PDB file of C-alpha atoms in Angstrom:
ATOM      1  CA  UNK B 999     -12.513  -1.990  26.883  1.00 48.00           C
ATOM      2  CA  UNK B1000     -10.883  -2.027  23.268  1.00 50.00           C
ATOM      3  CA  UNK B1001     -11.963   0.088  20.543  1.00 57.00           C
ATOM      4  CA  UNK B1002     -13.694  -2.628  18.680  1.00 53.00           C
ATOM      5  CA  UNK B1003     -15.910  -3.558  21.664  1.00 53.00           C
ATOM      6  CA  UNK B1004     -16.774   0.245  21.966  1.00 55.00           C
ATOM      7  CA  UNK B1005     -17.693   0.498  18.253  1.00 52.00           C
ATOM      8  CA  UNK B1006     -19.838  -2.667  18.349  1.00 60.00           C
ATOM      9  CA  UNK B1007     -21.641  -1.326  21.469  1.00 59.00           C
ATOM     10  CA  UNK B1008     -23.885   0.949  19.447  1.00 62.00           C
ATOM     11  CA  UNK B1009     -25.770  -1.764  17.847  1.00 62.00           C
ATOM     12  CA  UNK B1010     -27.761  -2.483  20.937  1.00 59.00           C
ATOM     13  CA  UNK B1011     -28.545   1.199  21.394  1.00 63.00           C
ATOM     14  CA  UNK B1012     -29.369   2.063  17.745  1.00 77.00           C
ATOM     15  CA  UNK B1013     -33.025   3.319  18.662  1.00 80.00           C
ATOM     16  CA  UNK B1014     -31.559   5.448  21.436  1.00 82.00           C
ATOM     17  CA  UNK B1015     -28.844   6.792  19.201  1.00 78.00           C
ATOM     18  CA  UNK B1016     -31.399   7.790  16.387  1.00 84.00           C
ATOM     19  CA  UNK B1017     -33.678   9.506  18.815  1.00 87.00           C
ATOM     20  CA  UNK B1018     -31.244  11.458  20.828  1.00 89.00           C
ATOM     21  CA  UNK B1019     -27.880  12.245  19.136  1.00 91.00           C
ATOM     22  CA  UNK B1020     -27.498  15.669  17.674  1.00 94.00           C
ATOM     23  CA  UNK B1021     -27.369  16.213  13.928  1.00 96.00           C
ATOM     24  CA  UNK B1022     -25.415  18.755  12.233  1.00 97.00           C
ATOM     25  CA  UNK B1023     -26.001  22.604  11.265  1.00 98.00           C
ATOM     26  CA  UNK B1024     -26.690  23.713   7.677  1.00 98.00           C
ATOM     27  CA  UNK B1025     -23.326  25.672   7.871  1.00 98.00           C
ATOM     28  CA  UNK B1026     -21.442  22.350   7.975  1.00 98.00           C
ATOM     29  CA  UNK B1027     -22.931  21.243   4.635  1.00 98.00           C
ATOM     30  CA  UNK B1028     -22.130  24.628   3.208  1.00 98.00           C
ATOM     31  CA  UNK B1029     -18.433  24.264   4.300  1.00 98.00           C
ATOM     32  CA  UNK B1030     -18.280  20.740   2.754  1.00 98.00           C
ATOM     33  CA  UNK B1031     -19.405  22.150  -0.555  1.00 98.00           C
ATOM     34  CA  UNK B1032     -17.238  24.985  -0.349  1.00 97.00           C
ATOM     35  CA  UNK B1033     -13.995  23.168   0.617  1.00 97.00           C
ATOM     36  CA  UNK B1034     -14.647  20.192  -1.773  1.00 97.00           C
ATOM     37  CA  UNK B1035     -15.152  22.621  -4.637  1.00 96.00           C
ATOM     38  CA  UNK B1036     -18.521  21.212  -5.828  1.00 95.00           C
ATOM     39  CA  UNK B1037     -22.108  21.163  -4.832  1.00 98.00           C
ATOM     40  CA  UNK B1038     -23.742  18.190  -3.124  1.00 98.00           C
ATOM     41  CA  UNK B1039     -26.700  18.275  -5.404  1.00 98.00           C
ATOM     42  CA  UNK B1040     -26.044  15.479  -8.045  1.00 98.00           C
ATOM     43  CA  UNK B1041     -22.813  14.240  -6.302  1.00 98.00           C
ATOM     44  CA  UNK B1042     -22.318  10.586  -5.849  1.00 98.00           C
ATOM     45  CA  UNK B1043     -21.441  10.142  -1.959  1.00 98.00           C
ATOM     46  CA  UNK B1044     -20.448   7.266   0.083  1.00 98.00           C
ATOM     47  CA  UNK B1045     -21.342   7.916   3.680  1.00 98.00           C
ATOM     48  CA  UNK B1046     -19.222   5.539   5.593  1.00 98.00           C
ATOM     49  CA  UNK B1047     -20.022   4.415   9.167  1.00 95.00           C
ATOM     50  CA  UNK B1048     -23.484   5.940   8.422  1.00 96.00           C
ATOM     51  CA  UNK B1049     -24.996   4.531  11.701  1.00 94.00           C
ATOM     52  CA  UNK B1050     -28.671   5.445  11.813  1.00 93.00           C
ATOM     53  CA  UNK B1051     -28.511   7.789   8.940  1.00 96.00           C
ATOM     54  CA  UNK B1052     -28.185  11.190  10.698  1.00 96.00           C
ATOM     55  CA  UNK B1053     -25.586  12.649   8.191  1.00 97.00           C
ATOM     56  CA  UNK B1054     -26.938  10.652   5.328  1.00 98.00           C
ATOM     57  CA  UNK B1055     -30.376  12.442   5.443  1.00 97.00           C
ATOM     58  CA  UNK B1056     -28.790  15.746   5.456  1.00 98.00           C
ATOM     59  CA  UNK B1057     -26.735  14.889   2.346  1.00 98.00           C
ATOM     60  CA  UNK B1058     -29.833  13.522   0.748  1.00 98.00           C
ATOM     61  CA  UNK B1059     -31.740  16.781   1.450  1.00 97.00           C
ATOM     62  CA  UNK B1060     -28.909  18.572  -0.427  1.00 98.00           C
ATOM     63  CA  UNK B1061     -29.491  16.524  -3.490  1.00 98.00           C
ATOM     64  CA  UNK B1062     -26.656  13.991  -3.299  1.00 98.00           C
ATOM     65  CA  UNK B1063     -27.103  10.571  -4.461  1.00 98.00           C
ATOM     66  CA  UNK B1064     -25.922   8.483  -1.394  1.00 98.00           C
ATOM     67  CA  UNK B1065     -24.963   4.934  -0.746  1.00 98.00           C
ATOM     68  CA  UNK B1066     -24.254   4.201   3.038  1.00 98.00           C
ATOM     69  CA  UNK B1067     -21.749   1.716   4.302  1.00 97.00           C
ATOM     70  CA  UNK B1068     -22.317   0.443   7.788  1.00 95.00           C
ATOM     71  CA  UNK B1069     -20.797  -2.615   9.698  1.00 92.00           C
ATOM     72  CA  UNK B1070     -23.123  -3.004  12.524  1.00 90.00           C
ATOM     73  CA  UNK B1071     -26.297  -5.185  12.347  1.00 91.00           C
ATOM     74  CA  UNK B1072     -28.358  -2.877  14.812  1.00 92.00           C
ATOM     75  CA  UNK B1073     -27.290   0.299  13.253  1.00 90.00           C
ATOM     76  CA  UNK B1074     -27.897  -0.985   9.618  1.00 93.00           C
ATOM     77  CA  UNK B1075     -31.439  -2.231  10.709  1.00 93.00           C
ATOM     78  CA  UNK B1076     -32.284   1.129  12.224  1.00 93.00           C
ATOM     79  CA  UNK B1077     -30.809   2.901   9.214  1.00 95.00           C
ATOM     80  CA  UNK B1078     -33.310   1.083   6.987  1.00 95.00           C
ATOM     81  CA  UNK B1079     -36.219   2.046   9.146  1.00 94.00           C
ATOM     82  CA  UNK B1080     -35.136   5.803   9.261  1.00 94.00           C
ATOM     83  CA  UNK B1081     -34.212   6.017   5.582  1.00 96.00           C
ATOM     84  CA  UNK B1082     -35.864   3.195   3.785  1.00 95.00           C
ATOM     85  CA  UNK B1083     -35.159   4.561   0.179  1.00 92.00           C
ATOM     86  CA  UNK B1084     -31.435   4.859   0.696  1.00 96.00           C
ATOM     87  CA  UNK B1085     -29.124   1.788  -0.243  1.00 97.00           C
ATOM     88  CA  UNK B1086     -26.995   0.649   2.542  1.00 97.00           C
ATOM     89  CA  UNK B1087     -24.243  -1.930   2.214  1.00 97.00           C
ATOM     90  CA  UNK B1088     -22.490  -3.882   4.916  1.00 95.00           C
ATOM     91  CA  UNK B1089     -18.736  -3.026   5.285  1.00 94.00           C
ATOM     92  CA  UNK B1090     -16.429  -0.648   7.049  1.00 93.00           C
ATOM     93  CA  UNK B1091     -14.014   2.073   6.194  1.00 95.00           C
ATOM     94  CA  UNK B1092     -11.008  -0.349   6.229  1.00 95.00           C
ATOM     95  CA  UNK B1093     -12.430  -2.357   3.190  1.00 96.00           C
ATOM     96  CA  UNK B1094     -15.014  -0.392   1.332  1.00 97.00           C
ATOM     97  CA  UNK B1095     -17.351  -2.656  -0.629  1.00 97.00           C
ATOM     98  CA  UNK B1096     -17.380  -0.145  -3.498  1.00 98.00           C
ATOM     99  CA  UNK B1097     -15.875   0.012  -6.919  1.00 98.00           C
ATOM    100  CA  UNK B1098     -12.785   2.008  -7.723  1.00 98.00           C
ATOM    101  CA  UNK B1099     -13.296   5.623  -8.831  1.00 98.00           C
ATOM    102  CA  UNK B1100     -17.101   5.207  -8.180  1.00 98.00           C
ATOM    103  CA  UNK B1101     -17.898   8.320  -5.992  1.00 98.00           C
ATOM    104  CA  UNK B1102     -17.289  12.118  -5.854  1.00 98.00           C
ATOM    105  CA  UNK B1103     -17.194  12.272  -2.025  1.00 98.00           C
ATOM    106  CA  UNK B1104     -16.537   9.981   0.842  1.00 98.00           C
ATOM    107  CA  UNK B1105     -17.975  11.216   4.199  1.00 98.00           C
ATOM    108  CA  UNK B1106     -17.385  10.051   7.775  1.00 98.00           C
ATOM    109  CA  UNK B1107     -19.451  11.584  10.244  1.00 96.00           C
ATOM    110  CA  UNK B1108     -18.344  10.669  13.900  1.00 93.00           C
ATOM    111  CA  UNK B1109     -16.810   7.445  12.243  1.00 93.00           C
ATOM    112  CA  UNK B1110     -13.239   8.214  11.119  1.00 95.00           C
ATOM    113  CA  UNK B1111     -11.838   7.416  14.535  1.00 89.00           C
ATOM    114  CA  UNK B1112     -13.252   3.966  14.344  1.00 88.00           C
ATOM    115  CA  UNK B1113     -11.088   3.118  11.387  1.00 93.00           C
ATOM    116  CA  UNK B1114      -7.407   2.093  10.892  1.00 95.00           C
ATOM    117  CA  UNK B1115      -6.220   5.247   8.990  1.00 96.00           C
ATOM    118  CA  UNK B1116      -3.398   3.215   7.416  1.00 96.00           C
ATOM    119  CA  UNK B1117      -6.124   1.147   5.633  1.00 97.00           C
ATOM    120  CA  UNK B1118      -9.131   3.394   5.406  1.00 97.00           C
ATOM    121  CA  UNK B1119      -7.285   6.357   3.825  1.00 97.00           C
ATOM    122  CA  UNK B1120      -6.120   4.259   0.753  1.00 97.00           C
ATOM    123  CA  UNK B1121      -9.537   2.817   0.524  1.00 97.00           C
ATOM    124  CA  UNK B1122     -11.115   6.185   0.463  1.00 98.00           C
ATOM    125  CA  UNK B1123      -8.579   7.444  -2.243  1.00 97.00           C
ATOM    126  CA  UNK B1124      -9.248   4.183  -4.217  1.00 98.00           C
ATOM    127  CA  UNK B1125     -13.126   4.756  -4.565  1.00 98.00           C
ATOM    128  CA  UNK B1126     -12.823   8.516  -5.347  1.00 98.00           C
ATOM    129  CA  UNK B1127     -13.210   9.763  -8.902  1.00 97.00           C
ATOM    130  CA  UNK B1128     -10.356  12.191 -10.019  1.00 96.00           C
ATOM    131  CA  UNK B1129     -10.931  15.466  -8.262  1.00 95.00           C
ATOM    132  CA  UNK B1130     -12.983  14.005  -5.517  1.00 97.00           C
ATOM    133  CA  UNK B1131     -12.733  14.622  -1.894  1.00 98.00           C
ATOM    134  CA  UNK B1132     -12.914  13.013   1.603  1.00 98.00           C
ATOM    135  CA  UNK B1133     -14.908  14.791   4.320  1.00 98.00           C
ATOM    136  CA  UNK B1134     -14.570  13.901   7.836  1.00 98.00           C
ATOM    137  CA  UNK B1135     -16.308  15.598  10.876  1.00 98.00           C
ATOM    138  CA  UNK B1136     -17.172  15.317  14.572  1.00 94.00           C
ATOM    139  CA  UNK B1137     -19.299  17.057  16.851  1.00 96.00           C
ATOM    140  CA  UNK B1138     -16.879  18.057  19.649  1.00 94.00           C
ATOM    141  CA  UNK B1139     -17.193  19.489  23.008  1.00 90.00           C
ATOM    142  CA  UNK B1140     -17.555  23.296  23.424  1.00 95.00           C
ATOM    143  CA  UNK B1141     -14.952  23.457  26.274  1.00 93.00           C
ATOM    144  CA  UNK B1142     -15.320  27.291  26.636  1.00 95.00           C
ATOM    145  CA  UNK B1143     -18.892  26.710  27.971  1.00 97.00           C
ATOM    146  CA  UNK B1144     -18.111  26.192  31.729  1.00 96.00           C
ATOM    147  CA  UNK B1145     -20.935  23.926  32.587  1.00 97.00           C
ATOM    148  CA  UNK B1146     -20.181  21.579  29.513  1.00 97.00           C
ATOM    149  CA  UNK B1147     -16.531  21.509  30.496  1.00 95.00           C
ATOM    150  CA  UNK B1148     -17.222  20.567  34.020  1.00 96.00           C
ATOM    151  CA  UNK B1149     -19.756  17.776  32.787  1.00 97.00           C
ATOM    152  CA  UNK B1150     -17.232  16.231  30.581  1.00 95.00           C
ATOM    153  CA  UNK B1151     -14.616  16.169  33.283  1.00 95.00           C
ATOM    154  CA  UNK B1152     -17.238  14.365  35.455  1.00 96.00           C
ATOM    155  CA  UNK B1153     -17.931  11.906  32.577  1.00 95.00           C
ATOM    156  CA  UNK B1154     -14.194  11.297  32.232  1.00 95.00           C
ATOM    157  CA  UNK B1155     -13.744  10.519  35.837  1.00 95.00           C
ATOM    158  CA  UNK B1156     -16.850   8.249  35.949  1.00 95.00           C
ATOM    159  CA  UNK B1157     -16.126   6.231  32.852  1.00 92.00           C
ATOM    160  CA  UNK B1158     -12.239   6.119  33.153  1.00 91.00           C
ATOM    161  CA  UNK B1159     -11.735   7.702  29.728  1.00 89.00           C
ATOM    162  CA  UNK B1160      -9.493  10.659  28.681  1.00 88.00           C
ATOM    163  CA  UNK B1161     -11.195  14.135  29.204  1.00 86.00           C
ATOM    164  CA  UNK B1162     -11.716  16.152  26.132  1.00 84.00           C
ATOM    165  CA  UNK B1163      -9.102  18.611  25.148  1.00 83.00           C
ATOM    166  CA  UNK B1164      -9.134  21.946  23.275  1.00 77.00           C
ATOM    167  CA  UNK B1165      -8.627  21.552  19.458  1.00 71.00           C
ATOM    168  CA  UNK B1166      -4.957  21.684  18.615  1.00 79.00           C
ATOM    169  CA  UNK B1167      -3.701  23.950  15.766  1.00 91.00           C
ATOM    170  CA  UNK B1168      -4.631  23.130  12.316  1.00 93.00           C
ATOM    171  CA  UNK B1169      -1.375  21.690  11.175  1.00 92.00           C
ATOM    172  CA  UNK B1170      -1.202  19.195  14.208  1.00 93.00           C
ATOM    173  CA  UNK B1171      -5.009  18.412  13.749  1.00 94.00           C
ATOM    174  CA  UNK B1172      -4.435  17.396  10.144  1.00 95.00           C
ATOM    175  CA  UNK B1173      -1.536  15.250  11.132  1.00 94.00           C
ATOM    176  CA  UNK B1174      -3.577  13.722  14.049  1.00 92.00           C
ATOM    177  CA  UNK B1175      -6.495  12.906  11.479  1.00 94.00           C
ATOM    178  CA  UNK B1176      -4.039  11.252   9.193  1.00 95.00           C
ATOM    179  CA  UNK B1177      -4.290  13.547   6.327  1.00 97.00           C
ATOM    180  CA  UNK B1178      -0.601  14.810   6.329  1.00 93.00           C
ATOM    181  CA  UNK B1179       0.706  14.732   2.741  1.00 93.00           C
ATOM    182  CA  UNK B1180      -2.713  15.346   1.303  1.00 96.00           C
ATOM    183  CA  UNK B1181      -4.404  18.526   0.111  1.00 96.00           C
ATOM    184  CA  UNK B1182      -6.430  19.189   3.402  1.00 97.00           C
ATOM    185  CA  UNK B1183      -8.427  22.034   4.955  1.00 97.00           C
ATOM    186  CA  UNK B1184      -9.786  22.291   8.326  1.00 97.00           C
ATOM    187  CA  UNK B1185     -12.924  24.138   9.376  1.00 97.00           C
ATOM    188  CA  UNK B1186     -14.589  24.638  12.767  1.00 96.00           C
ATOM    189  CA  UNK B1187     -18.307  25.144  12.832  1.00 97.00           C
ATOM    190  CA  UNK B1188     -20.025  26.230  16.040  1.00 97.00           C
ATOM    191  CA  UNK B1189     -23.701  25.532  16.731  1.00 98.00           C
ATOM    192  CA  UNK B1190     -26.068  24.480  19.325  1.00 98.00           C
ATOM    193  CA  UNK B1191     -29.420  22.841  20.013  1.00 97.00           C
ATOM    194  CA  UNK B1192     -31.968  23.145  22.855  1.00 98.00           C
ATOM    195  CA  UNK B1193     -33.382  19.885  24.124  1.00 97.00           C
ATOM    196  CA  UNK B1194     -35.309  18.576  27.195  1.00 97.00           C
ATOM    197  CA  UNK B1195     -33.247  17.387  30.015  1.00 98.00           C
ATOM    198  CA  UNK B1196     -34.442  13.799  29.318  1.00 97.00           C
ATOM    199  CA  UNK B1197     -32.998  13.984  25.823  1.00 97.00           C
ATOM    200  CA  UNK B1198     -29.636  15.581  26.931  1.00 97.00           C
ATOM    201  CA  UNK B1199     -29.346  12.587  29.494  1.00 96.00           C
ATOM    202  CA  UNK B1200     -30.108   9.985  26.773  1.00 94.00           C
ATOM    203  CA  UNK B1201     -27.688  11.449  24.398  1.00 94.00           C
ATOM    204  CA  UNK B1202     -24.897  11.206  27.169  1.00 93.00           C
ATOM    205  CA  UNK B1203     -25.874   7.528  27.707  1.00 92.00           C
ATOM    206  CA  UNK B1204     -25.639   6.629  24.025  1.00 87.00           C
ATOM    207  CA  UNK B1205     -21.936   7.364  23.966  1.00 87.00           C
ATOM    208  CA  UNK B1206     -19.750   4.230  23.832  1.00 83.00           C
ATOM    209  CA  UNK B1207     -18.099   5.108  27.150  1.00 86.00           C
ATOM    210  CA  UNK B1208     -21.384   4.439  28.917  1.00 88.00           C
ATOM    211  CA  UNK B1209     -22.648   1.662  26.689  1.00 84.00           C
ATOM    212  CA  UNK B1210     -19.755  -0.413  27.619  1.00 84.00           C
ATOM    213  CA  UNK B1211     -19.890   0.718  31.259  1.00 84.00           C
ATOM    214  CA  UNK B1212     -23.121  -1.246  31.878  1.00 82.00           C
ATOM    215  CA  UNK B1213     -26.556  -0.275  32.993  1.00 87.00           C
ATOM    216  CA  UNK B1214     -25.898   0.224  36.804  1.00 92.00           C
ATOM    217  CA  UNK B1215     -22.769   2.479  36.178  1.00 91.00           C
ATOM    218  CA  UNK B1216     -24.618   4.474  33.707  1.00 92.00           C
ATOM    219  CA  UNK B1217     -27.847   4.789  35.803  1.00 94.00           C
ATOM    220  CA  UNK B1218     -25.751   6.031  38.802  1.00 96.00           C
ATOM    221  CA  UNK B1219     -24.035   8.628  36.725  1.00 96.00           C
ATOM    222  CA  UNK B1220     -27.198   9.954  34.949  1.00 96.00           C
ATOM    223  CA  UNK B1221     -29.304   9.949  38.193  1.00 97.00           C
ATOM    224  CA  UNK B1222     -26.629  12.295  39.778  1.00 97.00           C
ATOM    225  CA  UNK B1223     -26.270  14.447  36.679  1.00 97.00           C
ATOM    226  CA  UNK B1224     -30.088  14.810  36.532  1.00 97.00           C
ATOM    227  CA  UNK B1225     -30.032  16.287  40.042  1.00 97.00           C
ATOM    228  CA  UNK B1226     -27.133  18.760  39.202  1.00 96.00           C
ATOM    229  CA  UNK B1227     -28.675  19.892  36.015  1.00 97.00           C
ATOM    230  CA  UNK B1228     -32.184  20.485  37.334  1.00 96.00           C
ATOM    231  CA  UNK B1229     -30.417  22.869  39.942  1.00 95.00           C
ATOM    232  CA  UNK B1230     -28.610  24.716  36.966  1.00 94.00           C
ATOM    233  CA  UNK B1231     -31.646  24.553  34.637  1.00 97.00           C
ATOM    234  CA  UNK B1232     -34.882  24.562  36.632  1.00 97.00           C
ATOM    235  CA  UNK B1233     -36.889  24.749  33.354  1.00 97.00           C
ATOM    236  CA  UNK B1234     -35.252  21.433  32.323  1.00 97.00           C
ATOM    237  CA  UNK B1235     -34.355  22.958  28.908  1.00 98.00           C
ATOM    238  CA  UNK B1236     -30.583  22.368  28.064  1.00 97.00           C
ATOM    239  CA  UNK B1237     -28.662  24.237  25.358  1.00 97.00           C
ATOM    240  CA  UNK B1238     -26.052  21.837  24.114  1.00 97.00           C
ATOM    241  CA  UNK B1239     -23.258  23.724  22.298  1.00 98.00           C
ATOM    242  CA  UNK B1240     -21.009  21.988  19.847  1.00 97.00           C
ATOM    243  CA  UNK B1241     -17.942  22.689  17.601  1.00 97.00           C
ATOM    244  CA  UNK B1242     -18.014  20.534  14.477  1.00 97.00           C
ATOM    245  CA  UNK B1243     -14.393  19.706  13.527  1.00 97.00           C
ATOM    246  CA  UNK B1244     -14.443  19.319   9.750  1.00 98.00           C
ATOM    247  CA  UNK B1245     -11.530  18.107   7.454  1.00 98.00           C
ATOM    248  CA  UNK B1246     -11.866  17.981   3.787  1.00 98.00           C
ATOM    249  CA  UNK B1247      -8.945  16.317   2.101  1.00 97.00           C
ATOM    250  CA  UNK B1248      -7.956  15.184  -1.510  1.00 95.00           C
ATOM    251  CA  UNK B1249      -5.040  14.112  -3.398  1.00 86.00           C
ATOM    252  CA  UNK B1250      -2.726  16.913  -4.337  1.00 70.00           C
ATOM    253  CA  UNK B1251      -2.755  17.671  -8.016  1.00 62.00           C
ATOM    254  CA  UNK B1252       0.313  16.586  -9.932  1.00 48.00           C
ATOM    255  CA  UNK B1253       2.598  19.407 -10.832  1.00 49.00           C
ATOM    256  CA  UNK B1254       3.099  19.986 -14.417  1.00 45.00           C
ATOM    257  CA  UNK B1255       6.682  19.351 -15.627  1.00 43.00           C
ATOM    258  CA  UNK B1256       8.921  22.380 -15.482  1.00 47.00           C
ATOM    259  CA  UNK B1257      10.530  23.634 -18.813  1.00 44.00           C
ATOM    260  CA  UNK B1258      14.248  22.939 -19.090  1.00 43.00           C
TER     261      UNK B1258
END
């Protein structure tokens, strides 16, 4: 299944996505402010690939003036239900429907990997005001937690996808993210949430690898996973642990001319 089909698969599962996907910890927003060099309060922010508005809501809570950019019909409709007072425009990161030099910060929460970096990076830089920044982040797998690592190995086998790998070193991670040549800082933010077993399983089923797999294949995996987790967690309360992988990037300042 190609990346476009996987990206579009979220539209049919927007309600499930909004109800069960994890949010992000306050420390992440603190890091965005620190690394971008400005508070979110009063900042003009474009949240690209906003989905159902999980990250947008947090940015708004910090006082940012946010415009959301979302390509999917189902996700945009759910966004309007979740955040009726926030403008959402249709478009994607490869061709932002925004004026040049119009925002202080462009954010991509779980969305950067759905873009073509050769197109999305110039677009992000185009809409940034001087001194602005790009902030990209993902909730990634805490592979040092044994049961989580084992579960993701099972997911990879069942869906035919690549298993998660431990985070590469910062320099390689910056290159893989497409920010080589820019001023870029990486920060890892660890956090966790405790949820009922049903929410944990619904979260798994809302990922694109399962959405494109189909109902029968997804049900087969989740039924077996429910039995495994009930044995490991008899109270059916699951602590999901994440490591948010954050990159904050901007253009390098021009060097002043040197004296002869």
